[in-house]
Coordinates of C-alpha atoms in Angstrom, one line a residue:
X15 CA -14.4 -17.7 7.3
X16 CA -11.1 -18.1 5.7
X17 CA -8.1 -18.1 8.3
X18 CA -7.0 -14.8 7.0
X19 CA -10.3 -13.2 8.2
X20 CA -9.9 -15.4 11.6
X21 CA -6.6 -14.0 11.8
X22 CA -7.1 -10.5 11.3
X23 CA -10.4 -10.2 13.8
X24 CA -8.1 -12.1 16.4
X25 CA -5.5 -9.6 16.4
X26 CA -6.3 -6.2 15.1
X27 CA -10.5 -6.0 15.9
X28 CA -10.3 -2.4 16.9
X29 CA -12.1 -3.6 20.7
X30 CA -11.4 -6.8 21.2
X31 CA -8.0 -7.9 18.7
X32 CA -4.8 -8.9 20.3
X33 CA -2.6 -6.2 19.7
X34 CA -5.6 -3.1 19.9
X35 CA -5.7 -3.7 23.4
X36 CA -2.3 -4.6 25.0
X37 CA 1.7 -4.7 25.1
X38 CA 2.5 -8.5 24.3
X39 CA 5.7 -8.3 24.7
X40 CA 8.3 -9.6 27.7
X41 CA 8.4 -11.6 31.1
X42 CA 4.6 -10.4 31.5
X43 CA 3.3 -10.5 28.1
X44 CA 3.2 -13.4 25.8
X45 CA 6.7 -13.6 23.7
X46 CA 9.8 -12.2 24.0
X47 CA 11.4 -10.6 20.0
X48 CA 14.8 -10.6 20.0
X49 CA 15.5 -6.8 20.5
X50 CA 14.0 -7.9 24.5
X51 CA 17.0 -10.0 25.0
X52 CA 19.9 -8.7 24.0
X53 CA 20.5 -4.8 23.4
X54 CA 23.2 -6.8 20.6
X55 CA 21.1 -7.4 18.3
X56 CA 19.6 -4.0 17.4
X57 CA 23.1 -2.3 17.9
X58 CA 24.6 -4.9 15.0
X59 CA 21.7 -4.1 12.6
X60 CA 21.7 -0.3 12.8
X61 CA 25.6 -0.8 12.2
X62 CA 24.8 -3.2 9.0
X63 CA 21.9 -0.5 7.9
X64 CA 24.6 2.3 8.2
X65 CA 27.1 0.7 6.3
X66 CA 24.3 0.3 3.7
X67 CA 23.9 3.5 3.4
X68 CA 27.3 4.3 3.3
X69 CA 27.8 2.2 0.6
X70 CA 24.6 4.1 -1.1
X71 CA 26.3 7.2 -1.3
X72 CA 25.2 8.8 2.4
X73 CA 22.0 10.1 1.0
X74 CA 20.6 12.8 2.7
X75 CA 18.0 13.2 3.8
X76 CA 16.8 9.5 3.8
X77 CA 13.8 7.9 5.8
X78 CA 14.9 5.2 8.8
X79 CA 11.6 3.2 8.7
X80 CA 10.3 0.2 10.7
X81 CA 7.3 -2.0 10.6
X82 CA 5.8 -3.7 13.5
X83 CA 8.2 -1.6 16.1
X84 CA 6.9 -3.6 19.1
X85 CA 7.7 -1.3 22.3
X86 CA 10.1 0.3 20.2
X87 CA 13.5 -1.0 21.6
X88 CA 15.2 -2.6 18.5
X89 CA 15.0 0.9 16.9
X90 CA 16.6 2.7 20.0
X91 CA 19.0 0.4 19.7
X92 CA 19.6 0.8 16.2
X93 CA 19.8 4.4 16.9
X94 CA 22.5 4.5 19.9
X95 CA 24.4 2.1 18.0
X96 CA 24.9 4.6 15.1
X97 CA 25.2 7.5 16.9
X98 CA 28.9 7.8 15.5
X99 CA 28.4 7.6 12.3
X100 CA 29.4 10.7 10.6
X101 CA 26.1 12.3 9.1
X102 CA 24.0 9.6 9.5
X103 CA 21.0 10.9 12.3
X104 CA 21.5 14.3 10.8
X105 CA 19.9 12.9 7.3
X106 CA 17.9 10.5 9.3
X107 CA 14.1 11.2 9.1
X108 CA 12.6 8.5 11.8
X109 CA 9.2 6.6 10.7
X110 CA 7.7 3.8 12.4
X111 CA 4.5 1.6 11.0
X112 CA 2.4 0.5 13.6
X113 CA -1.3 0.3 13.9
X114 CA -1.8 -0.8 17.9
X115 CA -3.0 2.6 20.3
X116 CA -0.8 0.5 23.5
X117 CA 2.3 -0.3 21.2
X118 CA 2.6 3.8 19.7
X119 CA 2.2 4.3 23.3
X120 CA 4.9 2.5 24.4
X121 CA 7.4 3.5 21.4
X122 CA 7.2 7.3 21.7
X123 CA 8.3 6.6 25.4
X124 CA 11.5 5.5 23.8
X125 CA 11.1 7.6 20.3
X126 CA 9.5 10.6 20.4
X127 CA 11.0 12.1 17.4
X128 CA 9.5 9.6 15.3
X129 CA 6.5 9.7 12.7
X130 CA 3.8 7.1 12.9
X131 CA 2.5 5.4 9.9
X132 CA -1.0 2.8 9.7
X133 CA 0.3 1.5 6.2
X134 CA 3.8 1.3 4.4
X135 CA 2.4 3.4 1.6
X136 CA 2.2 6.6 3.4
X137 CA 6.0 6.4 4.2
X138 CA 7.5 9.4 2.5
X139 CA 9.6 9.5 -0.5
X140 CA 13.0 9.2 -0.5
X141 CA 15.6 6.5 -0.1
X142 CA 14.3 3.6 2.5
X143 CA 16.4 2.1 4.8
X144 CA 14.3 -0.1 6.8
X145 CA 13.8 -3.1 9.1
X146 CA 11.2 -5.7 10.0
X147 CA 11.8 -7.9 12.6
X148 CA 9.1 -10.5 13.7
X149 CA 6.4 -8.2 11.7
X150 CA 5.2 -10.8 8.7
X151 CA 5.1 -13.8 10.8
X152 CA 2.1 -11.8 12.1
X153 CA 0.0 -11.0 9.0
X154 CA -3.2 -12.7 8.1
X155 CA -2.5 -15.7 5.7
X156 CA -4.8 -18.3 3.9
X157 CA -3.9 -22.3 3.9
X158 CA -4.7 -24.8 1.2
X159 CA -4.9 -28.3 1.4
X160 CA -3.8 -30.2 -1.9
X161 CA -6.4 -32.1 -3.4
X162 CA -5.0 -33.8 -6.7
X163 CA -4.8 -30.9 -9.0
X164 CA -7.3 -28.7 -7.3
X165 CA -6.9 -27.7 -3.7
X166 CA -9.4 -27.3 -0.7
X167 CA -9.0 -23.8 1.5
X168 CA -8.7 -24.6 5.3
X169 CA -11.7 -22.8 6.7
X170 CA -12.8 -21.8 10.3
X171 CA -16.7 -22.2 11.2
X172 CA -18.8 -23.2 14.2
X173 CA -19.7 -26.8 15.1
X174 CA -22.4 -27.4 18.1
X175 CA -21.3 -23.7 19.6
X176 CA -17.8 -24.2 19.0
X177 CA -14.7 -22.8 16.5
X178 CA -13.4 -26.0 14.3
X179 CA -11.5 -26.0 11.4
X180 CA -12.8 -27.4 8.2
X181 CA -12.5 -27.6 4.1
X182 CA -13.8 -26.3 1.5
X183 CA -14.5 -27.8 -1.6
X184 CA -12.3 -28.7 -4.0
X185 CA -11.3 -25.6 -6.4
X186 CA -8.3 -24.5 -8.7
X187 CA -6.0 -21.9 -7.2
X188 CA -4.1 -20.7 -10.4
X189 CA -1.8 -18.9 -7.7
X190 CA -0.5 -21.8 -6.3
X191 CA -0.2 -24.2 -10.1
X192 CA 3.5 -23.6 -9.2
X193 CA 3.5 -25.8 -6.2
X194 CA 1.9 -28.8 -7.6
X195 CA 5.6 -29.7 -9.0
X196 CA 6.4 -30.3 -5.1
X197 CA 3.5 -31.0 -3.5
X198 CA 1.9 -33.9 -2.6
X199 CA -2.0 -34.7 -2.0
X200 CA -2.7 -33.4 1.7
X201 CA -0.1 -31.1 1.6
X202 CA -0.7 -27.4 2.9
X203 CA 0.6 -24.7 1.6
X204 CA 0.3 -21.1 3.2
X205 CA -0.5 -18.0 1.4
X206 CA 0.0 -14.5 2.5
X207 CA -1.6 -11.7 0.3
X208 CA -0.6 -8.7 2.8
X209 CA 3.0 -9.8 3.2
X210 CA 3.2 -9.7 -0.3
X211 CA 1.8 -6.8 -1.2
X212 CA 4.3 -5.0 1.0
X213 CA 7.0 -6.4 -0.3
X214 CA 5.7 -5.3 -3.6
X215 CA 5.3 -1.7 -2.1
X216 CA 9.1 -1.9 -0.3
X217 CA 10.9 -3.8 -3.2
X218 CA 9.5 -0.9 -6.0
X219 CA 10.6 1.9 -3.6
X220 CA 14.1 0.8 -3.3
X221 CA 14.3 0.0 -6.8
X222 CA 13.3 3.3 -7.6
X223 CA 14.9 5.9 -5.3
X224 CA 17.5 3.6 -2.8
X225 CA 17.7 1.9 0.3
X226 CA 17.8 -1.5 2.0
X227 CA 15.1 -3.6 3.8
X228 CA 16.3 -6.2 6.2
X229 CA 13.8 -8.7 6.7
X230 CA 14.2 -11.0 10.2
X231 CA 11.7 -13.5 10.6
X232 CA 11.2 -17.1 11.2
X233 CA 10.5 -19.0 8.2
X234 CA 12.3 -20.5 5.5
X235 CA 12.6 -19.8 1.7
X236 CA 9.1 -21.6 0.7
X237 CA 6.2 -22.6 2.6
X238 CA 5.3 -25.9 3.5
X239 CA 2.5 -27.5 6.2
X240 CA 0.4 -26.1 8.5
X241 CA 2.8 -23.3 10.7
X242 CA -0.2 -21.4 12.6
X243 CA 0.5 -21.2 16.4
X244 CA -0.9 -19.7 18.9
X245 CA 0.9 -18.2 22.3
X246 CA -0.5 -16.9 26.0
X247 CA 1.9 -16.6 28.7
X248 CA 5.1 -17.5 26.6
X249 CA 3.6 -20.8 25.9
X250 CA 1.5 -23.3 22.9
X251 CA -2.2 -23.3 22.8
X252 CA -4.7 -24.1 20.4
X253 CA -5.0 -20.7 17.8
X254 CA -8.8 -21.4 17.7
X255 CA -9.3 -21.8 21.5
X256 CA -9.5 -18.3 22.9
X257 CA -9.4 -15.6 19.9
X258 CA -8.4 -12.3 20.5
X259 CA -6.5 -13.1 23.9
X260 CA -3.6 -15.0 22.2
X261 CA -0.7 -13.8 19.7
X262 CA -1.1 -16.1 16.1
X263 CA 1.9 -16.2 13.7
X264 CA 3.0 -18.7 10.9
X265 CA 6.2 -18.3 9.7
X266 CA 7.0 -16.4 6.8
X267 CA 7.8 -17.9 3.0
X268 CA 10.7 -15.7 2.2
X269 CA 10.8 -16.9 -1.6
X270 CA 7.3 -15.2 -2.0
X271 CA 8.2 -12.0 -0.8
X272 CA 11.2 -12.1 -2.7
X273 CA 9.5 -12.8 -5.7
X274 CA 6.8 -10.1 -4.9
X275 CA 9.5 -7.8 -4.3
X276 CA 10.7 -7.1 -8.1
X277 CA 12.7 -5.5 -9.6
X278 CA 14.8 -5.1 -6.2
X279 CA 16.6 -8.0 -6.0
X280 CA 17.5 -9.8 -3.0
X281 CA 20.0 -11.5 -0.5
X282 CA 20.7 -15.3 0.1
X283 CA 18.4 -16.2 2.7
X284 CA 20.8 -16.9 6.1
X285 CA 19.8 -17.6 9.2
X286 CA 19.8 -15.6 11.9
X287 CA 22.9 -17.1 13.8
X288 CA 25.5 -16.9 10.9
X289 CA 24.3 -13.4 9.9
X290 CA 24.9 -12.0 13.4
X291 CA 27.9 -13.7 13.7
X292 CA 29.4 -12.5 10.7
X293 CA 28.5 -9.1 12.2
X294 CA 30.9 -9.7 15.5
X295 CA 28.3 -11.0 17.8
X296 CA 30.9 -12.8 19.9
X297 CA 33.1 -9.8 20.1
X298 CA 30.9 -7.5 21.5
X299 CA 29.6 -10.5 23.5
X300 CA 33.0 -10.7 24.7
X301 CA 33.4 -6.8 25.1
X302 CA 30.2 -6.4 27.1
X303 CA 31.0 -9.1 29.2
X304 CA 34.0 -7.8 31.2
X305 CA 32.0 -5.4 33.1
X306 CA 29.5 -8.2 33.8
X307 CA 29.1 -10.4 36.4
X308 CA 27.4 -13.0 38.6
X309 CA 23.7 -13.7 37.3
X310 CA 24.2 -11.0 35.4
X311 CA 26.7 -12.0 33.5
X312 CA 25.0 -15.5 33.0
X313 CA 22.0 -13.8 31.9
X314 CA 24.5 -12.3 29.1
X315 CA 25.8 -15.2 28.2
X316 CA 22.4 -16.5 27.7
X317 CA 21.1 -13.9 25.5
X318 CA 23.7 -14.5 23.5
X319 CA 23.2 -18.2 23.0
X320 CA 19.8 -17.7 22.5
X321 CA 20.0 -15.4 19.8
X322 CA 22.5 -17.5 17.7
X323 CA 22.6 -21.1 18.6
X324 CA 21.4 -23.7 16.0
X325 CA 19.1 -25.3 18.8
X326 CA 17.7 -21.5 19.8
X327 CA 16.7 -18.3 17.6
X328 CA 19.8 -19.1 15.5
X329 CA 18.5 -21.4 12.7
X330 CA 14.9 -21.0 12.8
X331 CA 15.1 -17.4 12.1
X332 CA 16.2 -16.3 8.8
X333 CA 17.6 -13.0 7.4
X334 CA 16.7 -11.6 4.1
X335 CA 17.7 -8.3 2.7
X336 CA 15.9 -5.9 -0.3
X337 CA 18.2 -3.9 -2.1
X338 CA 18.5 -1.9 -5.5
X339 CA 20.0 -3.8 -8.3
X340 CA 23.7 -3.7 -8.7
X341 CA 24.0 -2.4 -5.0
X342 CA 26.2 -4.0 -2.4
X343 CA 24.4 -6.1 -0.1
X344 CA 23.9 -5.4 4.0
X345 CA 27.5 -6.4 6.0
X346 CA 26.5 -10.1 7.3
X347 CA 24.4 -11.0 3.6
X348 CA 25.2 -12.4 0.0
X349 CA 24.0 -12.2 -3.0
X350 CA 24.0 -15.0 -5.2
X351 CA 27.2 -15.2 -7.6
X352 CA 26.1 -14.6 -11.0
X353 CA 26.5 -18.3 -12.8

């Protein structure tokens, strides 16, 4: 079977997939997002997000959307943070996307107002503003293995009673002819047909009646080797070693969902560090920290490193934004100077 197919069974097989049947998240799960560290974060993106739609007019009403919600904390967050904000949860109409029974669960504890969603294209019309934070490092992807001009798909089967990975044959893959200009023979390059498509779905919404999508994820702007992990008990195993009980990402190729995204256009890709820094990180680092103290203040302090240093969260996750043409982008993003 192709890793996409390995990939979905693992975590969304309605009995036995990863996320059906458990809360991943935290100390006793198998990974901590960044909305578990620090309540900083999701305060400093539903400020950017407001200003958004300030800078849209205040449209009202408007859908406040997110995809893969996790236990539903970044959005609470987002929500206290922008409590102030004249007019802004009165035209709020709260939707969250999520297709795991324990994870709805766990975010109507937190946000019982909200509507849930299985797919992006039920979310209702209107202008979007939505965010995605560790959601299409998730999604099922396919990898390729150059092979002069043609490529061979890397493949998982069963060798004497045991998962291995193999290749296939050699084939053309007229979707990837743009990567054999940097490529090399035995390169891989991943593909991810899901994450795609809902860009394709986000980027015409916005295009067509408003909104922002801010994108956090770890990644860069085009993929390059083999990025599948696996993690159990916040640590590295092998992703074909014990399906179903593990989390599997790779990490996300920001240029295709970009492009895939059209005709909204898009932000500079920035990492995660220097966007949340440019959104007063270390001020209201600073500001929480006076009433702090002891180990918990140093468990502050570490949150906070963590989420921007260069040798932590800060330059391996990246921030990309989807906007309307012509619109300003988020606070903390760019768009590129016209040349």
């Amino acid at each position: 079977m192709t890793l996409a197919d390995y990939m979905a069974a693992c975590l969304m097989h309605p009995q036995h997939g990863y996320y059906s049947t458990r809360d991943p998240l935290g100390a006793g799960g198998d990974f901590t997002t960044a909305p578990e560290i620090s309540q900083m974060f999701g305060e400093l993106l539903g400020l950017s997000l407001a200003q958004s739609w300030l800078d849209q007019g205040a449209p009202a009403p408007f859908v406040l959307a997110e995809l893969g919600p996790g236990r539903g904390t970044l959005m609470a967050d987002i929500l206290r943070a922008t409590a102030r904000v004249p007019g802004f949860h009165a035209a709020a109409r709260l939707h969250l996307v999520e297709t795991s029974p324990a994870l709805r669960a766990e975010q109507a504890k937190r946000l019982p107002q909200a509507t849930w969603h299985d797919v992006v294209q039920t979310l209702p019309d209107g202008p979007l503003f939505l965010v995605a934070n560790e959601f299409f490092d998730a999604l099922p992807i396919r990898q390729f293995q150059r092979a002069g001009e043609d490529w061979r798909e890397r493949v998982v089967g069963l060798h004497d009673n045991r998962l291995k990975l193999g290749l296939a044959a050699p084939a053309p893959q007229p979707g990837l002819s743009h990567r054999l200009d940097d490529t090399q023979d035995g390169d891989i390059v991943e593909t991810c047909a899901p994450g795609q498509a809902i860009a394709a779905v986000l980027g015409a919404r916005i295009a067509a009646q408003g909104g922002v999508a801010l994108l956090i994820d770890y990644g860069d702007w085009r993929s390059l080797g083999d990025t599948l992990q696996a993690l159990k008990g916040h640590a590295h195993i092998d992703p074909i070693a014990l399906p179903g009980t593990s989390d599997l990402t790779t990490h996300v190729d920001f240029e295709a969902l970009a492009r895939a995204a059209a005709p909204a256009t898009h932000t500079l890709l920035t990492p995660q560090g220097v966007f949340l820094e440019r959104l007063g990180i270390t001020q209201r680092a600073q500001a929480l920290a006076r009433s702090l103290s002891d180990a918990a203040l140093d468990s502050h302090i570490a949150a906070h490193r963590r989420l921007t240093h260069p040798d932590e969260m800060g330059s391996l996750f990246k921030t990309l934004a989807l906007l309307p043409q012509g619109a300003p982008p988020p606070p903390g993003l760019e768009i590129r100077p016209l040349s």
